Amino acid sequence: MSVKNKLSNIIISTAIGLATSLSITAANADQKYVTIGTGGQTGVYYVVGQSMCRLVNRGSEDHGIKCTAPSTGGSVANINAIRQGSLDLGVAQSDWQFYALNGSEHESFIEQGKFEDLRALFSLHSEPFTVVARADSGVETFDDLVGKRVNLNNPGSGTRGTMEVIMAEKGWTVDSFKLAAELKSSEQSQALCDNKLDVILSNVGHPSGIIKEATTSCDTKIIPVTGPVIDKLIAENDFYAPAVIKGGLYNGNDNDIDTFGNAATMVSSSQVDADTVYMIVKAVFDNFENFKRLHPAFANLDPKQMISNGLSAPLHDGAVRYYKEKGWM
Ligand code: GLU
């Protein structure tokens, strides 16, 4: 190779090196970090967030979005964090989506007023209101909770919120219970089996780690949640519906259990840009068969139902763009 050729080779390779480092800088500058709020680590919301991020992060080199899905306090905490801008997206029960939009029911929602920027992306699995009692607690019906040691769940969780809705209808207060605990969803099964509680609660998809842990670590039974108060809640609110916890999913619970429930939904804010939401929704629905395999609670999900059921907030513009491209609306 002549000196001249060598020189031009060096110049070319330096230029390539420079270009590569420039494009890395450009990619870093364009990198966008997205955080999805979930729930406790043994719940289904955590799996939803982790699964979505896994699909989003596969395409990071193309779209520049990096996704994380930390554990959080649950529905109400997620919605409030989205409103404050510390989360971009979050999973939330359909009842709390409605109440946030309307500035009703929860103290924090009433204080802040209507959350008009709240946007829906899609709904997910159904979440039966699930009550698990120690077998030796004497609890047979939901009304037997009075006078017992009950975990109401942490403030900020959707479960706590929905329990408070039921308590208000029944005229119960925290004083109705021998103990009204505020443990997080991930802590309650162990406390139940350590005999520190008689009853735990969870609005959660099935099968769930929370209920599995409780029903395998000690003798428990799942208690039905039915009756006139529940019928009234269902009749008055579109986002509540009768629900069944299938028999055979958990130890000691061979029969179907009647209760009521809501849908889990994915929400965001109109402050989050449409391109980002478009890419996230695309990552989920372009890989939908993969997504469905990531948790048994997702098995019956159907895209067209997901964009119409259980949503009270308007759809996010970025999600609408994708759904229109697919011909779903
Ligand atoms: N629905 C529950 C809540 O909003 C969370 C359920 C879960 O973690 O899967 O608190």
Short mmCIF file of C-alpha atoms and ligand atoms in Angstrom, two decimals:
data_model
loop_
_atom_site.label_atom_id
_atom_site.label_comp_id
_atom_site.label_asym_id
_atom_site.label_seq_id
_atom_site.Cartn_x
_atom_site.Cartn_y
_atom_site.Cartn_z
CA MET A 1 0.00 0.00 0.00
CA SER A 2 1.38 3.40 -0.96
CA VAL A 3 1.89 6.04 1.67
CA LYS A 4 -0.88 8.03 0.07
CA ASN A 5 -3.34 5.11 0.26
CA LYS A 6 -2.35 4.40 3.84
CA LEU A 7 -2.99 8.02 4.71
CA SER A 8 -6.40 8.03 3.07
CA ASN A 9 -7.26 4.78 4.89
CA ILE A 10 -6.38 6.40 8.20
CA ILE A 11 -8.43 9.44 7.33
CA ILE A 12 -11.42 7.29 6.34
CA SER A 13 -11.24 5.14 9.47
CA THR A 14 -10.90 8.22 11.66
CA ALA A 15 -13.91 9.69 9.90
CA ILE A 16 -15.88 6.48 10.52
CA GLY A 17 -14.76 6.52 14.15
CA LEU A 18 -15.90 10.11 14.49
CA ALA A 19 -19.20 9.40 12.81
CA THR A 20 -19.82 6.45 15.12
CA SER A 21 -19.09 8.47 18.22
CA LEU A 22 -21.24 11.31 16.91
CA SER A 23 -24.16 8.99 16.27
CA ILE A 24 -23.79 7.50 19.77
CA THR A 25 -23.95 11.02 21.17
CA ALA A 26 -27.00 11.73 19.03
CA ALA A 27 -28.68 8.51 20.17
CA ASN A 28 -28.02 9.40 23.80
CA ALA A 29 -29.43 12.87 23.31
CA ASP A 30 -32.58 11.35 21.75
CA GLN A 31 -32.93 8.68 24.41
CA LYS A 32 -36.20 8.94 26.24
CA TYR A 33 -36.84 7.30 29.59
CA VAL A 34 -40.35 6.13 30.31
CA THR A 35 -41.54 4.90 33.70
CA ILE A 36 -44.63 2.74 34.15
CA GLY A 37 -46.15 2.59 37.65
CA THR A 38 -47.23 -0.89 38.76
CA GLY A 39 -48.15 -2.28 42.21
CA GLY A 40 -46.65 -4.68 44.75
CA GLN A 41 -44.06 -7.16 43.51
CA THR A 42 -46.29 -10.22 44.00
CA GLY A 43 -49.25 -8.68 42.12
CA VAL A 44 -50.18 -8.80 38.45
CA TYR A 45 -49.60 -5.07 37.79
CA TYR A 46 -45.91 -5.62 38.35
CA VAL A 47 -45.94 -8.31 35.65
CA VAL A 48 -47.89 -5.99 33.32
CA GLY A 49 -45.28 -3.23 33.66
CA GLN A 50 -42.30 -5.56 33.43
CA SER A 51 -43.76 -7.31 30.36
CA MET A 52 -44.52 -4.04 28.57
CA CYS A 53 -41.04 -2.70 29.26
CA ARG A 54 -39.45 -5.88 28.02
CA LEU A 55 -41.26 -5.48 24.68
CA VAL A 56 -40.52 -1.74 24.48
CA ASN A 57 -36.82 -2.16 25.33
CA ARG A 58 -36.33 -4.72 22.56
CA GLY A 59 -36.80 -1.86 20.11
CA SER A 60 -34.78 0.77 22.04
CA GLU A 61 -32.10 0.98 19.35
CA ASP A 62 -34.73 2.04 16.81
CA HIS A 63 -37.03 4.29 18.81
CA GLY A 64 -34.69 5.44 21.60
CA ILE A 65 -37.19 4.71 24.39
CA LYS A 66 -35.94 3.00 27.54
CA CYS A 67 -38.68 1.70 29.80
CA THR A 68 -38.67 0.84 33.52
CA ALA A 69 -41.55 -0.41 35.67
CA PRO A 70 -40.86 -0.09 39.38
CA SER A 71 -43.07 -1.47 42.12
CA THR A 72 -45.43 1.21 43.54
CA GLY A 73 -48.31 1.61 45.99
CA GLY A 74 -50.93 0.72 43.31
CA SER A 75 -53.74 2.41 41.34
CA VAL A 76 -54.34 5.66 43.21
CA ALA A 77 -50.63 6.24 43.82
CA ASN A 78 -49.95 5.64 40.10
CA ILE A 79 -52.61 8.10 38.95
CA ASN A 80 -51.39 10.79 41.36
CA ALA A 81 -47.77 10.26 40.26
CA ILE A 82 -48.80 10.58 36.59
CA ARG A 83 -50.56 13.82 37.45
CA GLN A 84 -47.43 15.13 39.17
CA GLY A 85 -45.29 14.04 36.20
CA SER A 86 -43.13 11.56 38.14
CA LEU A 87 -44.60 8.60 36.21
CA ASP A 88 -45.42 8.57 32.49
CA LEU A 89 -47.83 5.65 32.50
CA GLY A 90 -49.40 3.46 35.13
CA VAL A 91 -51.76 0.58 35.74
CA ALA A 92 -54.99 1.57 37.49
CA GLN A 93 -58.29 -0.04 38.35
CA SER A 94 -61.16 1.10 36.12
CA ASP A 95 -63.03 2.50 39.15
CA TRP A 96 -60.08 4.71 40.12
CA GLN A 97 -59.63 5.83 36.52
CA PHE A 98 -63.24 7.06 36.59
CA TYR A 99 -62.99 8.68 40.02
CA ALA A 100 -59.73 10.48 39.12
CA LEU A 101 -61.20 11.85 35.91
CA ASN A 102 -64.17 13.17 37.86
CA GLY A 103 -62.30 14.33 40.96
CA SER A 104 -64.47 12.15 43.19
CA GLU A 105 -64.50 9.41 45.86
CA HIS A 106 -60.85 9.50 46.99
CA GLU A 107 -59.72 12.30 49.30
CA SER A 108 -56.67 13.04 47.12
CA PHE A 109 -58.81 13.15 43.94
CA ILE A 110 -61.41 15.42 45.54
CA GLU A 111 -58.68 17.79 46.79
CA GLN A 112 -57.05 18.07 43.34
CA GLY A 113 -60.31 18.27 41.37
CA LYS A 114 -60.99 16.68 37.99
CA PHE A 115 -57.91 15.20 36.32
CA GLU A 116 -58.79 16.40 32.84
CA ASP A 117 -55.44 15.42 31.31
CA LEU A 118 -55.93 11.78 32.30
CA ARG A 119 -55.81 9.52 29.24
CA ALA A 120 -56.57 5.82 28.76
CA LEU A 121 -54.45 3.48 26.61
CA PHE A 122 -56.25 0.14 26.98
CA SER A 123 -57.82 -2.15 29.53
CA LEU A 124 -56.34 -5.43 30.68
CA HIS A 125 -57.47 -8.39 32.81
CA SER A 126 -60.41 -8.34 35.20
CA GLU A 127 -59.72 -7.94 38.91
CA PRO A 128 -62.15 -9.75 41.19
CA PHE A 129 -62.32 -8.24 44.69
CA THR A 130 -60.69 -11.10 46.59
CA VAL A 131 -61.09 -11.80 50.30
CA VAL A 132 -58.97 -14.53 51.89
CA ALA A 133 -59.58 -15.57 55.51
CA ARG A 134 -57.66 -17.91 57.77
CA ALA A 135 -59.58 -21.18 58.02
CA ASP A 136 -59.57 -20.86 61.84
CA SER A 137 -60.82 -17.25 61.86
CA GLY A 138 -64.53 -18.07 61.90
CA VAL A 139 -65.06 -15.86 58.84
CA GLU A 140 -67.60 -17.44 56.46
CA THR A 141 -69.25 -14.40 54.86
CA PHE A 142 -68.10 -10.88 54.01
CA ASP A 143 -70.14 -9.43 56.89
CA ASP A 144 -68.13 -11.62 59.30
CA LEU A 145 -65.18 -9.23 58.74
CA VAL A 146 -66.67 -6.99 61.43
CA GLY A 147 -64.68 -7.44 64.65
CA LYS A 148 -61.81 -9.23 62.87
CA ARG A 149 -58.18 -8.36 62.13
CA VAL A 150 -58.35 -7.16 58.51
CA ASN A 151 -55.65 -5.79 56.22
CA LEU A 152 -57.25 -2.84 54.43
CA ASN A 153 -54.05 -2.49 52.33
CA ASN A 154 -51.82 0.56 52.00
CA PRO A 155 -53.34 3.97 51.26
CA GLY A 156 -52.71 4.57 47.54
CA SER A 157 -53.66 1.05 46.54
CA GLY A 158 -56.78 0.52 44.49
CA THR A 159 -57.76 -2.34 46.81
CA ARG A 160 -57.80 0.02 49.80
CA GLY A 161 -59.86 2.51 47.82
CA THR A 162 -62.45 -0.04 46.73
CA MET A 163 -62.66 -1.47 50.26
CA GLU A 164 -63.41 2.06 51.50
CA VAL A 165 -66.16 2.38 48.88
CA ILE A 166 -67.75 -0.83 50.22
CA MET A 167 -67.23 0.23 53.85
CA ALA A 168 -68.99 3.54 53.20
CA GLU A 169 -71.97 1.69 51.67
CA LYS A 170 -72.11 -0.71 54.62
CA GLY A 171 -71.68 2.03 57.21
CA TRP A 172 -68.42 0.48 58.46
CA THR A 173 -65.41 2.48 59.67
CA VAL A 174 -61.92 1.37 60.73
CA ASP A 175 -63.43 0.94 64.22
CA SER A 176 -65.65 -1.83 62.86
CA PHE A 177 -62.61 -4.12 62.89
CA LYS A 178 -60.54 -5.46 65.77
CA LEU A 179 -57.52 -4.43 63.74
CA ALA A 180 -57.50 -2.32 60.56
CA ALA A 181 -54.00 -2.93 59.18
CA GLU A 182 -52.39 -0.98 56.32
CA LEU A 183 -49.85 -3.49 55.07
CA LYS A 184 -48.74 -3.44 51.43
CA SER A 185 -50.13 -6.19 49.19
CA SER A 186 -46.77 -7.99 49.16
CA GLU A 187 -46.58 -8.13 52.98
CA GLN A 188 -50.06 -9.33 53.81
CA SER A 189 -49.93 -13.06 52.99
CA GLN A 190 -47.07 -13.67 55.38
CA ALA A 191 -48.84 -11.65 58.12
CA LEU A 192 -51.98 -13.74 57.56
CA CYS A 193 -50.07 -17.00 57.88
CA ASP A 194 -48.16 -15.69 60.93
CA ASN A 195 -51.61 -15.28 62.53
CA LYS A 196 -51.26 -11.50 62.80
CA LEU A 197 -54.37 -11.05 60.61
CA ASP A 198 -57.64 -12.91 60.06
CA VAL A 199 -58.36 -11.55 56.59
CA ILE A 200 -56.48 -10.13 53.61
CA LEU A 201 -57.93 -8.32 50.59
CA SER A 202 -56.82 -7.82 47.02
CA ASN A 203 -58.42 -6.51 43.83
CA VAL A 204 -56.21 -8.59 41.64
CA GLY A 205 -56.10 -10.70 38.48
CA HIS A 206 -55.97 -14.49 38.91
CA PRO A 207 -53.94 -16.50 39.44
CA SER A 208 -51.91 -14.04 41.48
CA GLY A 209 -48.77 -14.45 43.57
CA ILE A 210 -50.44 -12.66 46.48
CA ILE A 211 -53.26 -15.21 46.75
CA LYS A 212 -51.03 -18.14 45.88
CA GLU A 213 -48.68 -17.27 48.74
CA ALA A 214 -51.52 -17.04 51.27
CA THR A 215 -53.28 -20.22 50.14
CA THR A 216 -50.14 -22.36 50.04
CA SER A 217 -48.48 -21.15 53.26
CA CYS A 218 -51.44 -21.79 55.61
CA ASP A 219 -55.06 -23.02 55.74
CA THR A 220 -57.29 -20.39 54.20
CA LYS A 221 -60.57 -19.95 52.39
CA ILE A 222 -61.72 -17.45 49.80
CA ILE A 223 -64.86 -15.62 50.95
CA PRO A 224 -67.64 -14.58 48.52
CA VAL A 225 -68.44 -10.86 48.23
CA THR A 226 -72.12 -10.63 47.31
CA GLY A 227 -75.39 -9.14 48.59
CA PRO A 228 -77.51 -6.01 48.18
CA VAL A 229 -74.69 -3.50 48.75
CA ILE A 230 -72.57 -5.13 46.05
CA ASP A 231 -75.57 -5.40 43.71
CA LYS A 232 -76.15 -1.67 44.19
CA LEU A 233 -72.51 -0.81 43.42
CA ILE A 234 -72.72 -2.88 40.22
CA ALA A 235 -76.07 -1.38 39.20
CA GLU A 236 -74.92 2.20 39.74
CA ASN A 237 -71.43 2.01 38.22
CA ASP A 238 -70.47 0.78 34.76
CA PHE A 239 -66.94 0.00 35.92
CA TYR A 240 -68.07 -2.65 38.44
CA ALA A 241 -69.33 -6.04 37.30
CA PRO A 242 -70.07 -9.46 38.81
CA ALA A 243 -66.89 -11.58 38.85
CA VAL A 244 -65.99 -15.18 39.60
CA ILE A 245 -62.78 -16.59 41.06
CA LYS A 246 -62.51 -19.94 39.34
CA GLY A 247 -62.39 -23.05 41.51
CA GLY A 248 -59.18 -25.06 41.40
CA LEU A 249 -56.84 -22.09 40.98
CA TYR A 250 -55.70 -22.16 44.60
CA ASN A 251 -55.16 -24.71 47.38
CA GLY A 252 -58.28 -25.38 49.42
CA ASN A 253 -60.55 -23.48 47.02
CA ASP A 254 -62.09 -26.07 44.72
CA ASN A 255 -65.33 -24.24 43.96
CA ASP A 256 -66.06 -21.06 42.01
CA ILE A 257 -66.39 -18.03 44.31
CA ASP A 258 -68.79 -15.18 43.44
CA THR A 259 -67.63 -11.64 43.96
CA PHE A 260 -67.54 -8.40 41.98
CA GLY A 261 -64.71 -6.62 40.27
CA ASN A 262 -63.27 -4.02 37.94
CA ALA A 263 -60.88 -4.08 35.01
CA ALA A 264 -57.19 -3.27 35.26
CA THR A 265 -56.40 -0.45 32.82
CA MET A 266 -53.34 1.34 31.46
CA VAL A 267 -53.43 5.11 31.84
CA SER A 268 -51.24 8.13 31.10
CA SER A 269 -51.60 11.88 30.67
CA SER A 270 -52.10 14.13 27.65
CA GLN A 271 -48.83 15.76 28.83
CA VAL A 272 -46.95 12.63 27.70
CA ASP A 273 -46.13 13.04 24.01
CA ALA A 274 -48.08 11.12 21.39
CA ASP A 275 -45.00 9.64 19.65
CA THR A 276 -43.88 7.97 22.87
CA VAL A 277 -47.31 6.55 23.66
CA TYR A 278 -47.66 5.39 20.05
CA MET A 279 -44.37 3.44 20.28
CA ILE A 280 -45.37 1.83 23.60
CA VAL A 281 -48.81 0.77 22.39
CA LYS A 282 -47.23 -0.53 19.18
CA ALA A 283 -44.66 -2.56 21.13
CA VAL A 284 -47.49 -4.28 23.04
CA PHE A 285 -49.90 -4.95 20.17
CA ASP A 286 -47.31 -5.78 17.49
CA ASN A 287 -46.10 -8.50 19.89
CA PHE A 288 -49.46 -9.33 21.39
CA GLU A 289 -49.18 -13.13 21.35
CA ASN A 290 -45.88 -12.80 23.23
CA PHE A 291 -47.41 -10.38 25.70
CA LYS A 292 -50.34 -12.72 26.41
CA ARG A 293 -47.99 -15.54 27.26
CA LEU A 294 -46.28 -13.52 30.01
CA HIS A 295 -49.04 -14.09 32.60
CA PRO A 296 -52.01 -16.50 32.74
CA ALA A 297 -54.29 -13.57 33.70
CA PHE A 298 -53.69 -12.14 30.18
CA ALA A 299 -54.86 -15.33 28.41
CA ASN A 300 -58.31 -14.03 27.40
CA LEU A 301 -57.33 -10.53 26.36
CA ASP A 302 -58.67 -9.35 23.04
CA PRO A 303 -57.33 -6.11 21.49
CA LYS A 304 -60.69 -4.77 20.31
CA GLN A 305 -62.26 -5.25 23.73
CA MET A 306 -59.20 -3.77 25.39
CA ILE A 307 -59.69 -0.46 23.62
CA SER A 308 -63.37 -0.16 24.49
CA ASN A 309 -64.08 -1.85 27.85
CA GLY A 310 -63.53 -0.29 31.25
CA LEU A 311 -62.21 3.04 29.99
CA SER A 312 -63.73 6.33 31.15
CA ALA A 313 -60.91 8.73 30.27
CA PRO A 314 -60.47 9.67 26.57
CA LEU A 315 -57.97 7.53 24.65
CA HIS A 316 -54.48 9.05 24.35
CA ASP A 317 -53.79 10.58 20.89
CA GLY A 318 -50.73 8.36 20.44
CA ALA A 319 -52.81 5.24 21.12
CA VAL A 320 -55.58 6.42 18.77
CA ARG A 321 -53.01 6.83 15.98
CA TYR A 322 -51.97 3.16 16.33
CA TYR A 323 -55.54 1.83 16.68
CA LYS A 324 -56.60 3.71 13.54
CA GLU A 325 -53.63 2.31 11.61
CA LYS A 326 -54.75 -1.17 12.66
CA GLY A 327 -58.33 -0.41 11.58
CA TRP A 328 -59.62 -1.02 15.10
CA MET A 329 -61.46 2.30 15.16
N1 GLU B 1 -55.56 -3.58 41.92
C1 GLU B 1 -54.49 -3.42 42.86
C2 GLU B 1 -54.31 -1.96 43.21
O1 GLU B 1 -54.65 -1.09 42.46
C3 GLU B 1 -53.16 -3.98 42.39
C4 GLU B 1 -53.23 -5.37 41.89
C5 GLU B 1 -51.91 -5.90 41.37
O2 GLU B 1 -50.85 -5.50 41.88
O3 GLU B 1 -51.96 -6.72 40.45
O4 GLU B 1 -53.80 -1.67 44.23
#
